[in-house]
Coordinates of C-alpha atoms (C1' of nucleotides) in Angstrom, one line a residue:
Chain A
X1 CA 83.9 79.9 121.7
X2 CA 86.4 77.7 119.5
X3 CA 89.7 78.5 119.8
X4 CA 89.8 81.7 122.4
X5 CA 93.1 80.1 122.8
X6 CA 94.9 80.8 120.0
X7 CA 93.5 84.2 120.5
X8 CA 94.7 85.0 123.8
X9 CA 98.1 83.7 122.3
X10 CA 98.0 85.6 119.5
X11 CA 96.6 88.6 121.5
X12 CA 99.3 88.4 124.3
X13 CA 101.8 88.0 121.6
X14 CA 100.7 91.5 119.5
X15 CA 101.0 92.9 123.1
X16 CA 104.5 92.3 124.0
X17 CA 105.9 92.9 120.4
X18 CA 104.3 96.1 120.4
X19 CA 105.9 97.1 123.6
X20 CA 109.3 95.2 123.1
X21 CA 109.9 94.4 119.6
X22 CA 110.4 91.1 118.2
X23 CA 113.8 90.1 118.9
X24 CA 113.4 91.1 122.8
X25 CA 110.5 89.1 123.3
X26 CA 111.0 85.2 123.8
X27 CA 108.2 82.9 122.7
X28 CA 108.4 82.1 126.8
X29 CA 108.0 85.4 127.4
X30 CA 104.3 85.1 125.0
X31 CA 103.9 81.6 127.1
X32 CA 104.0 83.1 130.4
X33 CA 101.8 86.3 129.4
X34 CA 99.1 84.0 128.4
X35 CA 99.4 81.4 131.5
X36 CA 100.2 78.6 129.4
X37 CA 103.2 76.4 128.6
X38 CA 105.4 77.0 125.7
X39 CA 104.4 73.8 123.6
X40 CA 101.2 75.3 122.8
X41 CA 103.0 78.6 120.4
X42 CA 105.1 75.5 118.2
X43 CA 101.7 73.6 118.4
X44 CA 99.4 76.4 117.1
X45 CA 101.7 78.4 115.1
X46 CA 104.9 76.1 114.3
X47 CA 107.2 79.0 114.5
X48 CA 107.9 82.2 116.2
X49 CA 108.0 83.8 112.3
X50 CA 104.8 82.4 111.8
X51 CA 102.9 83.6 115.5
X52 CA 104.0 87.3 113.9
X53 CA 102.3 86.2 110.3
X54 CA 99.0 86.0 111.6
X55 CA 98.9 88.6 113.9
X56 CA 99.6 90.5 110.7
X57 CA 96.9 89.4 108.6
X58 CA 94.6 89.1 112.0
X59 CA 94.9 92.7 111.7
X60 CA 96.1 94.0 108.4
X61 CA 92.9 93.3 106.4
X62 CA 90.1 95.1 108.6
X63 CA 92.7 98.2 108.9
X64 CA 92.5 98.7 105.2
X65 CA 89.3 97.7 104.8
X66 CA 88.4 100.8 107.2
X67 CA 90.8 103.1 105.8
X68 CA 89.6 102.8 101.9
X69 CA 86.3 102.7 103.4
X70 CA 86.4 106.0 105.1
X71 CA 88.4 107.0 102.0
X72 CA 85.6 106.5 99.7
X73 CA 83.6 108.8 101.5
X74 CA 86.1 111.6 102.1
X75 CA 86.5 111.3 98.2
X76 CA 83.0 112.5 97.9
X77 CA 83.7 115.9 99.3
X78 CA 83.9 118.7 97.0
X79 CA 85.9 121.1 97.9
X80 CA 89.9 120.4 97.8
X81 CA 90.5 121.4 101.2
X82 CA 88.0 119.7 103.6
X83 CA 88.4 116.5 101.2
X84 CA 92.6 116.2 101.8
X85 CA 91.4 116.9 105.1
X86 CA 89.0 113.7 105.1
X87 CA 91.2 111.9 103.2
X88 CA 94.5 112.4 106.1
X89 CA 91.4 111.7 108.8
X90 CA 90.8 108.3 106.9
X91 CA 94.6 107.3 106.8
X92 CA 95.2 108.1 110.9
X93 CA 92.1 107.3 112.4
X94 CA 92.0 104.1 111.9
X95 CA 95.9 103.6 113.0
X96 CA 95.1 105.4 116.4
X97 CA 92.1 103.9 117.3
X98 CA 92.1 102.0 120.5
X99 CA 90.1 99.0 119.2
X100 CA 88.6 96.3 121.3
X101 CA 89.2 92.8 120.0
X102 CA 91.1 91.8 116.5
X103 CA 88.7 94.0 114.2
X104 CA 89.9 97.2 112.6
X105 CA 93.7 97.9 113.1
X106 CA 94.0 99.7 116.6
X107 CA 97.0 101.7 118.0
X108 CA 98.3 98.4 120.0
X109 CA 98.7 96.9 115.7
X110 CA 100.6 99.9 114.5
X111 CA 102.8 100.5 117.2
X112 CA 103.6 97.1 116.6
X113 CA 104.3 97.8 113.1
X114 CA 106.6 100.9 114.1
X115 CA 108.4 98.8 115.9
X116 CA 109.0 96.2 113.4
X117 CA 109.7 98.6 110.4
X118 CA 112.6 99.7 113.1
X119 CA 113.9 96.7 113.9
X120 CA 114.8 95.6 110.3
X121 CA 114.1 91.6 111.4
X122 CA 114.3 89.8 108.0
X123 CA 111.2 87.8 109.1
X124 CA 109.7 90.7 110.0
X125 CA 110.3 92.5 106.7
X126 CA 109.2 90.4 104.4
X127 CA 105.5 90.1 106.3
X128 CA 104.7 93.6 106.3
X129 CA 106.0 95.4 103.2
X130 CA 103.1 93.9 100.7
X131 CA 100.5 94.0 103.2
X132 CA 100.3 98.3 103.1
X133 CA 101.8 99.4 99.7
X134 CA 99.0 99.2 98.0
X135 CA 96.7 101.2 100.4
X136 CA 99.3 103.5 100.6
X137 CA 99.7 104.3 97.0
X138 CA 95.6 104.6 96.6
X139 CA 96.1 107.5 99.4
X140 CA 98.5 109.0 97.7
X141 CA 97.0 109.3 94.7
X142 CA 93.8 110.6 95.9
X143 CA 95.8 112.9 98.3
X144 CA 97.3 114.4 94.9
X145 CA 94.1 115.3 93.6
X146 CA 93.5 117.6 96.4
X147 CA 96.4 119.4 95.3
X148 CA 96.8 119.9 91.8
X149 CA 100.1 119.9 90.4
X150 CA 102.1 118.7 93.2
X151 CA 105.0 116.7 92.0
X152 CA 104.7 113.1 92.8
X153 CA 108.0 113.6 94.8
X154 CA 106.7 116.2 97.0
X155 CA 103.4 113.6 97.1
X156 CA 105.5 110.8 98.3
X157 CA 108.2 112.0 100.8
X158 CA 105.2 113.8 102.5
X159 CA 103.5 110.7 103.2
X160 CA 106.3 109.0 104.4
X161 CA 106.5 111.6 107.1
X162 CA 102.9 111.6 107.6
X163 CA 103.9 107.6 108.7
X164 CA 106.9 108.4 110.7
X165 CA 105.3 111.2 112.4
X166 CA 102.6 108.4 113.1
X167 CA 104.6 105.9 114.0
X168 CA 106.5 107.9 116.2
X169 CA 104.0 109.7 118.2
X170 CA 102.9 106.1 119.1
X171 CA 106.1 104.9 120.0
X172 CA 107.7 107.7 122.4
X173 CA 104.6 109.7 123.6
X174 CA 106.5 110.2 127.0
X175 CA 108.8 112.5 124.3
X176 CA 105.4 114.6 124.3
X177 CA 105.2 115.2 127.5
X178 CA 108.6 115.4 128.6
X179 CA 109.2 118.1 126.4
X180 CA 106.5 120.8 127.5
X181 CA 107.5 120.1 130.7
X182 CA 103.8 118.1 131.3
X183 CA 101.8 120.7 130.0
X184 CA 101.1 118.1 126.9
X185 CA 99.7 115.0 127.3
X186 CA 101.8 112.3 125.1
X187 CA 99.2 109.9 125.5
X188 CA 96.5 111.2 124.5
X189 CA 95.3 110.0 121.0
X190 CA 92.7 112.1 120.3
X191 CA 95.1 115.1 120.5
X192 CA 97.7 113.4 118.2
X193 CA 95.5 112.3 116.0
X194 CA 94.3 116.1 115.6
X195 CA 97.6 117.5 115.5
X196 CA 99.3 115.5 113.2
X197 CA 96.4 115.2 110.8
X198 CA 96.5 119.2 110.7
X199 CA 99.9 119.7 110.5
X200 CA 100.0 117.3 107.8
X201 CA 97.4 119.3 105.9
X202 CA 99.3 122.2 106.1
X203 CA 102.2 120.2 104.2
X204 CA 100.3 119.0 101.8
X205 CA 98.1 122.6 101.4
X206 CA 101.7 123.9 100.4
X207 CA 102.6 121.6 98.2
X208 CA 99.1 123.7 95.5
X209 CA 100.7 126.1 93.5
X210 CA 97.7 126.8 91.7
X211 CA 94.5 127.9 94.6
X212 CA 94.8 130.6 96.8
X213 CA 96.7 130.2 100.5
X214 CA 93.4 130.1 102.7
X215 CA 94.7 132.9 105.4
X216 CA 92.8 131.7 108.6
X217 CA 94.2 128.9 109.8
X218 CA 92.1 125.9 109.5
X219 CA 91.4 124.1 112.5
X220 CA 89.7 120.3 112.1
X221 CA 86.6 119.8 113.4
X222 CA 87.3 117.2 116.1
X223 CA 84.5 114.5 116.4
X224 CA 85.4 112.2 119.0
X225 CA 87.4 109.3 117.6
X226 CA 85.5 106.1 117.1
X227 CA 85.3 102.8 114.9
X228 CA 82.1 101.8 113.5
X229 CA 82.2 98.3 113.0
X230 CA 82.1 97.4 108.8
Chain G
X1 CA 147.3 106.8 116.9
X2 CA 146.4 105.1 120.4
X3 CA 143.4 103.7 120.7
X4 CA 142.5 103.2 117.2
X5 CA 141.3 99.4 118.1
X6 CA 139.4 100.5 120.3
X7 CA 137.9 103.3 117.8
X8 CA 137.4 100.9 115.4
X9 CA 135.1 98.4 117.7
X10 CA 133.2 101.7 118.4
X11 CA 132.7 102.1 114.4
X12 CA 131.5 98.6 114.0
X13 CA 129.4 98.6 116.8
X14 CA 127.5 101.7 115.7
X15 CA 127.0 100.8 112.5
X16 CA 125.5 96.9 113.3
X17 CA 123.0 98.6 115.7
X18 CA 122.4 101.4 113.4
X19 CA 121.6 98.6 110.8
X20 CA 119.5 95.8 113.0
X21 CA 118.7 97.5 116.3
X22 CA 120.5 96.4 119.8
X23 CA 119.2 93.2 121.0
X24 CA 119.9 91.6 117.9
X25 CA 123.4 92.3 117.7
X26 CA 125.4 90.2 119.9
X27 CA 129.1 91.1 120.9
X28 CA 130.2 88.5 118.7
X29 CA 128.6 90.2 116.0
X30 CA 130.6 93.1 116.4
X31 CA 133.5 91.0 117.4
X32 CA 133.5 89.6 114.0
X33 CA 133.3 92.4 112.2
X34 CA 135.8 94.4 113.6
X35 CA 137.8 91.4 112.9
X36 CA 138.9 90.7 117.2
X37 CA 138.1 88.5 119.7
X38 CA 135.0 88.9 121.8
X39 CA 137.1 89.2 125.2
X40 CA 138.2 93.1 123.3
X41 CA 134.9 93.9 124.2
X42 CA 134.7 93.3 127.8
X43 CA 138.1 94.5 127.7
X44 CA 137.0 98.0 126.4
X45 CA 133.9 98.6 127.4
X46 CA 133.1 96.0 130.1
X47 CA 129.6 95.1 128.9
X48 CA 127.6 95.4 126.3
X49 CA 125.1 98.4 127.7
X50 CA 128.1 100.3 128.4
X51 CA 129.4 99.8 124.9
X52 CA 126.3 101.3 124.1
X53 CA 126.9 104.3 126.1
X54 CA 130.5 105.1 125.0
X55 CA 129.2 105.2 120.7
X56 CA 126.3 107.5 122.5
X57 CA 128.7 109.7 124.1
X58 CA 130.9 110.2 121.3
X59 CA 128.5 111.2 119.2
X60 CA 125.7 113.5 120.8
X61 CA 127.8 116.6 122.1
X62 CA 129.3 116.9 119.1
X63 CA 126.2 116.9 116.9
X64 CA 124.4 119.1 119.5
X65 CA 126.9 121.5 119.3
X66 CA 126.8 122.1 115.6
X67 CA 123.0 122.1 115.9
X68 CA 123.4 124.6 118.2
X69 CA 125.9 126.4 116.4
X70 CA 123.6 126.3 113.0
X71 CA 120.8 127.8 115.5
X72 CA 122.9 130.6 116.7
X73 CA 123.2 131.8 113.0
X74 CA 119.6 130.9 111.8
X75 CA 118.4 133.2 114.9
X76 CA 119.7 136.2 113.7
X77 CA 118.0 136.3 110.8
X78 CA 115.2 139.2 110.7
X79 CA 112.6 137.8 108.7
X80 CA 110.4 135.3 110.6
X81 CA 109.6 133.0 107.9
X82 CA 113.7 132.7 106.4
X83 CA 114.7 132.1 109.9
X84 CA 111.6 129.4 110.5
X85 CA 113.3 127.6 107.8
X86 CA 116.9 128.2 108.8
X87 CA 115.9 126.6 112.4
X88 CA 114.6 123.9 110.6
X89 CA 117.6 123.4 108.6
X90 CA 120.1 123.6 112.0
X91 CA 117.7 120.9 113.2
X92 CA 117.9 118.4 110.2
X93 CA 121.3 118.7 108.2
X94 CA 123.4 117.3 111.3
X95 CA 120.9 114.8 112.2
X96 CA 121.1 113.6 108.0
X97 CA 124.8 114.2 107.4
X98 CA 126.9 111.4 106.0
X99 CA 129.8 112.1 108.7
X100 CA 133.2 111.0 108.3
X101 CA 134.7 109.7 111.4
X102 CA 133.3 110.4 115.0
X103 CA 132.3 113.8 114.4
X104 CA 129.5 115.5 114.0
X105 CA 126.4 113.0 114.6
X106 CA 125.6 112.1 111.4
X107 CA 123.1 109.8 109.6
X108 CA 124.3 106.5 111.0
X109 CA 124.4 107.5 114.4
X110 CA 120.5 109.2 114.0
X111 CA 119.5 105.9 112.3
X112 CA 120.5 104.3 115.8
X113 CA 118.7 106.4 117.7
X114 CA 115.6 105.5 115.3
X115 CA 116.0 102.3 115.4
X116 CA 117.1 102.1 119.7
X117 CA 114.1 104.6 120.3
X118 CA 111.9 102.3 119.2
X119 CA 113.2 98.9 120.5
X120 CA 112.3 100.5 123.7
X121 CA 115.5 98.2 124.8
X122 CA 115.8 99.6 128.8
X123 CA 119.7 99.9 129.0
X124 CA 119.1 101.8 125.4
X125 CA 116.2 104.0 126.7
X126 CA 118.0 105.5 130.0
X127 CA 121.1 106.4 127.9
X128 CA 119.1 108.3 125.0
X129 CA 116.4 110.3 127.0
X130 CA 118.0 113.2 128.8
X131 CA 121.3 113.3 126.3
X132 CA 118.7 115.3 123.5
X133 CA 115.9 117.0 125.2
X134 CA 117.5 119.9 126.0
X135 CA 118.4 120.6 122.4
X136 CA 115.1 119.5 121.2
X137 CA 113.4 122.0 124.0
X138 CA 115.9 124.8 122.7
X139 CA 115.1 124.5 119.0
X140 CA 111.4 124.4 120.6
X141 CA 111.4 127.7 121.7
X142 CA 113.0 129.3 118.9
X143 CA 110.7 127.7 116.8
X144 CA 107.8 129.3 118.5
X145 CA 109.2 133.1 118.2
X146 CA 108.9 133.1 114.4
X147 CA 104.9 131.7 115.1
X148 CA 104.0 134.3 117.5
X149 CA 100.7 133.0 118.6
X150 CA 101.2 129.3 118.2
X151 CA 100.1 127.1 121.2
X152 CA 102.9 125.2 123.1
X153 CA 101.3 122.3 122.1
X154 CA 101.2 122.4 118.6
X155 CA 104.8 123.2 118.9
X156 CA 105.3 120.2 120.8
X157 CA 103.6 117.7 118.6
X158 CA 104.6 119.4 115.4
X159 CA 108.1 118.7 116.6
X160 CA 107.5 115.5 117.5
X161 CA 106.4 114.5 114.0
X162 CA 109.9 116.2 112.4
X163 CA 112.1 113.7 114.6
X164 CA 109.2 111.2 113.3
X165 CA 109.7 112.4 109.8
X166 CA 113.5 112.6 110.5
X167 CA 113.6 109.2 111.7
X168 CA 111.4 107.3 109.6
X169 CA 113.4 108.7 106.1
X170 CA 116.3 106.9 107.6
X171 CA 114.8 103.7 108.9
X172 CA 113.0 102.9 105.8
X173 CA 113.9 105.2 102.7
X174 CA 113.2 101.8 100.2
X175 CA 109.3 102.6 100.7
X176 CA 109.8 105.9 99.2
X177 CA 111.5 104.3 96.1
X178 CA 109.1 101.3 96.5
X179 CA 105.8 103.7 96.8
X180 CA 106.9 105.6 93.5
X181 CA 107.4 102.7 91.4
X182 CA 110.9 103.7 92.0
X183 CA 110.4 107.3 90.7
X184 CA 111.3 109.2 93.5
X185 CA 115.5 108.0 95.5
X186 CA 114.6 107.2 99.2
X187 CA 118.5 107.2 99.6
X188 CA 118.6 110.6 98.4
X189 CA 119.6 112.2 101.6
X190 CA 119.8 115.8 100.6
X191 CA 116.4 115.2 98.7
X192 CA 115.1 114.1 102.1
X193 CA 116.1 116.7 103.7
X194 CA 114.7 119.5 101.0
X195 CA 111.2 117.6 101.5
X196 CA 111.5 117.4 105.2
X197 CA 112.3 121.0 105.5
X198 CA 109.8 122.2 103.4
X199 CA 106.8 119.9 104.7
X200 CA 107.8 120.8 108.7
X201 CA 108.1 124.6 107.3
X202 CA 104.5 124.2 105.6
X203 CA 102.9 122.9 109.0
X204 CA 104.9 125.2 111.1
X205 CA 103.9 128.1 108.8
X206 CA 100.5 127.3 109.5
X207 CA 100.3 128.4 113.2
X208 CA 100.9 131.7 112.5
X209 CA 98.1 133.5 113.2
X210 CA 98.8 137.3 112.5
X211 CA 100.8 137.1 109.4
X212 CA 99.7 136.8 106.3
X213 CA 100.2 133.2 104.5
X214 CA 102.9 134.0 101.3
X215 CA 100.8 132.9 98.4
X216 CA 103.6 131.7 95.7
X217 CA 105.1 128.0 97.3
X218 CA 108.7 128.4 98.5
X219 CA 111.1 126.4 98.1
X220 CA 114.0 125.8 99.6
X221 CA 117.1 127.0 98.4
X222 CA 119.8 124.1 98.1
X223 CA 123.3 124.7 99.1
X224 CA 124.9 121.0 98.8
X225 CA 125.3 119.3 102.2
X226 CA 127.9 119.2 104.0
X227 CA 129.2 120.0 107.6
X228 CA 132.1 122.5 108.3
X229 CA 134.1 121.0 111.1
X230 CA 133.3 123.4 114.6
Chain Y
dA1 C1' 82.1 53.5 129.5
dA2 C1' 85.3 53.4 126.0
dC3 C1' 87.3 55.1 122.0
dT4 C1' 89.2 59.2 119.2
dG5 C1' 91.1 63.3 117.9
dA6 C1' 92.5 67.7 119.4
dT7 C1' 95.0 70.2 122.7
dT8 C1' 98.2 70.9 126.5
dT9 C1' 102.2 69.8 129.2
dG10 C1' 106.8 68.6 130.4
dT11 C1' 111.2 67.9 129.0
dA12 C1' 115.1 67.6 126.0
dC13 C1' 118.4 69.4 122.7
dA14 C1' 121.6 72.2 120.0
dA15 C1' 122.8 76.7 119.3
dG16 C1' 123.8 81.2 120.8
dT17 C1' 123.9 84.8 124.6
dG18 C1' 126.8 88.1 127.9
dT19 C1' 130.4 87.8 130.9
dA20 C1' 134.7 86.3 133.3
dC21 C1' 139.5 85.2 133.4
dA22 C1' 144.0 82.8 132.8
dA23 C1' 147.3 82.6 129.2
dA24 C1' 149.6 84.4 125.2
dT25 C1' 151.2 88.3 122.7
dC26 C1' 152.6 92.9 121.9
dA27 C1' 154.9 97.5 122.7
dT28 C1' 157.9 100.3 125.1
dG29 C1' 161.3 102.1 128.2
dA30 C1' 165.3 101.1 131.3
Chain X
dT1 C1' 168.0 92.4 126.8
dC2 C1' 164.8 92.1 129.7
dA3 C1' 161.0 93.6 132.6
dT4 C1' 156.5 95.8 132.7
dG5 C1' 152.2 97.0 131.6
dA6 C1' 148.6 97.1 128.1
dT7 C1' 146.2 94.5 124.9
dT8 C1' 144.5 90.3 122.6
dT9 C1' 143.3 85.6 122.6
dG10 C1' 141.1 81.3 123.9
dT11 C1' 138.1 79.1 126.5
dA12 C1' 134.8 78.3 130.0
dC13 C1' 130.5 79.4 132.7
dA14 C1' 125.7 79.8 133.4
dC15 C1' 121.7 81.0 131.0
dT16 C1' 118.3 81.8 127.3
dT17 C1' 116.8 80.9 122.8
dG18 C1' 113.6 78.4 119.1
dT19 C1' 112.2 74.0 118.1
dA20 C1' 110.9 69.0 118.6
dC21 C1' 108.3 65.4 120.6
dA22 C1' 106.5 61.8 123.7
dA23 C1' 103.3 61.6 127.4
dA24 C1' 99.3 63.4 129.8
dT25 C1' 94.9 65.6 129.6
dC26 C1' 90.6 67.1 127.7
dA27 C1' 86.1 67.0 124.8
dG28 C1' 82.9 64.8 122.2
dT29 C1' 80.7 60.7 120.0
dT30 C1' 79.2 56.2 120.0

DNA sequence: AACTGATTTGTACAAGTGTACAAATCATGA
DNA sequence: TCATGATTTGTACACTTGTACAAATCAGTT
């Protein structure tokens, strides 16, 4: 092993941001989680701005990589329904998973991100906008080929709160669970993931003015969630 | 008028934590923008969390109420699907309007609790928690009657991707304009809240389970927004 | 064993933090 | 006019922040 140091930093680092944000969380704070002494962060990563840089792009790349990969195949599907349905399965999944190690995205990543995106940080910012738009749009697009005719408007505020209804359900699950009184568990992914990527369906189902309303209500087939390495 | 210093520093606060979250506004900050010294603050408030909890205070019952309010009328409409989308609206508008003055909640004070909910700041997170969920669990239930059927937990969820929704439209509305090649206004509040209304009615819609689905798309009838004062 | 380059440590510094408090200023009623 | 209480100011404090850098330690090669 090379550098497991600098991974442990950068690991530790993607762990307390994500819980904290980025302004809460001193680059002692990142020190101490890792058992080591401050030097080593302005050593390895010259500034605090920079640490968050390569978490980002530690992370960033795999995630899309999985998501357009798993969006090629959904875009295979035939019929209009199960494929939006594929395609909003490709977009979460990887977001939620749980991943071991720096590979493909991982819950840990994107709560990160939600957090950022709140925080406004300049430095922040700047690192993630680029990094998703892209992938984004390609969603979008697809996701308006499921439903024909759908304004682009429609198309776009929908997906922004496909994201927040993401984001959020990773950063205040305790809201979850709170709320029914604990008959809901916040935490658990597998759930949110299957909730949101149906109710999101619906929303977007609307959205055809063209094909029939199915009248049964669709429920997704619920495969237990798990990355395949690319 | 009495305290209007005092009013003012509660103004200024809001809208610098509204704008870059709570750790990274220091009193000075808000010192300096309200034009006074920094010892006005420990003055007023006596710290910082506390300031906090006064611009929290001001604003919640006030923006409950009229949520509340909105609800009482949206329940007595008869048809289930009208008065789905009338909840929703009692849900939203308050949380989205521009408000002038300490009022009725409003879109500054909902971007705070965005952007505070998820800096998961511990002085922030004891004040926000209890202050809402009774609402939230009242709008819950009154959701459910016009799904007859729907599980409790896709209730829960579903609502938990609305606030999402909500929250995320105020924390980053330049991705919406960004993501449509400036197409579509992410500042375009009553936009916003057309799109959020109609996707959460869409996903709501969807857990009914006896009625029929309504096959033509319905949209939202748009009254401009704007708050009556209670 | 001795040299070399990479890494880690310890410590220092300037700037900024929340809070505290005496002094100055203001407003108001007797 | 003057006395009183509320407000505002200025300044000080202990502490934390990101960053910088010399010294110590480590790993690998000759």
């Amino acid at each position: 092993m090379r550098s497991s140091a600098k991974e442990a930093l950068l690991s530790n680092a993607a762990t307390l941001f994500s819980r904290s944000g980025y302004n809460a969380v001193s680059l002692r704070d990142v020190a101490k989680a890792a058992g080591v002494n401050v030097g080593s962060l302005t050593y390895h990563f010259g500034s605090k701005a920079n640490l968050l840089r390569e978490i980002y792009t530690r992370h960033t790349l795999p995630m899309n990589a999985r998501r357009l990969e798993l969006l090629g195949e959904a875009r295979r599907i035939k019929d209009p329904d199960e494929r939006l349905m594929a395609i909003l399965r490709a977009y979460v999944v990887p977001a939620f998973v749980s991943s071991s190690g720096g590979d493909g995205g991982g819950a840990e990543f994107t709560r990160m991100r939600a957090v950022l995106s709140a925080e406004g940080n300049p430095d922040a910012q700047a690192i993630i906008a680029d990094a998703f738009d892209e992938t984004s749009r390609t969603f979008i697009e697809a996701l308006g080929e499921c439903v024909p005719g759908a304004p682009l408007e429609s198309l776009v505020w929908r997906s922004q709160f496909l994201l927040g209804g993401l984001y959020y359900a990773l950063i205040n699950p305790e809201r979850v669970t709170r709320l029914s009184n604990g008959a809901v568990d916040g935490d658990d992914r597998e759930a949110a993931v299957r909730h949101l990527v149906e109710a999101t369906y619906a929303s977007f189902r609307s959205l055809s003015g063209t094909s029939p309303q199915r009248s049964e209500p669709l429920t997704v087939s619920t495969p237990p969630i798990q990355e395949n390495q690319t």
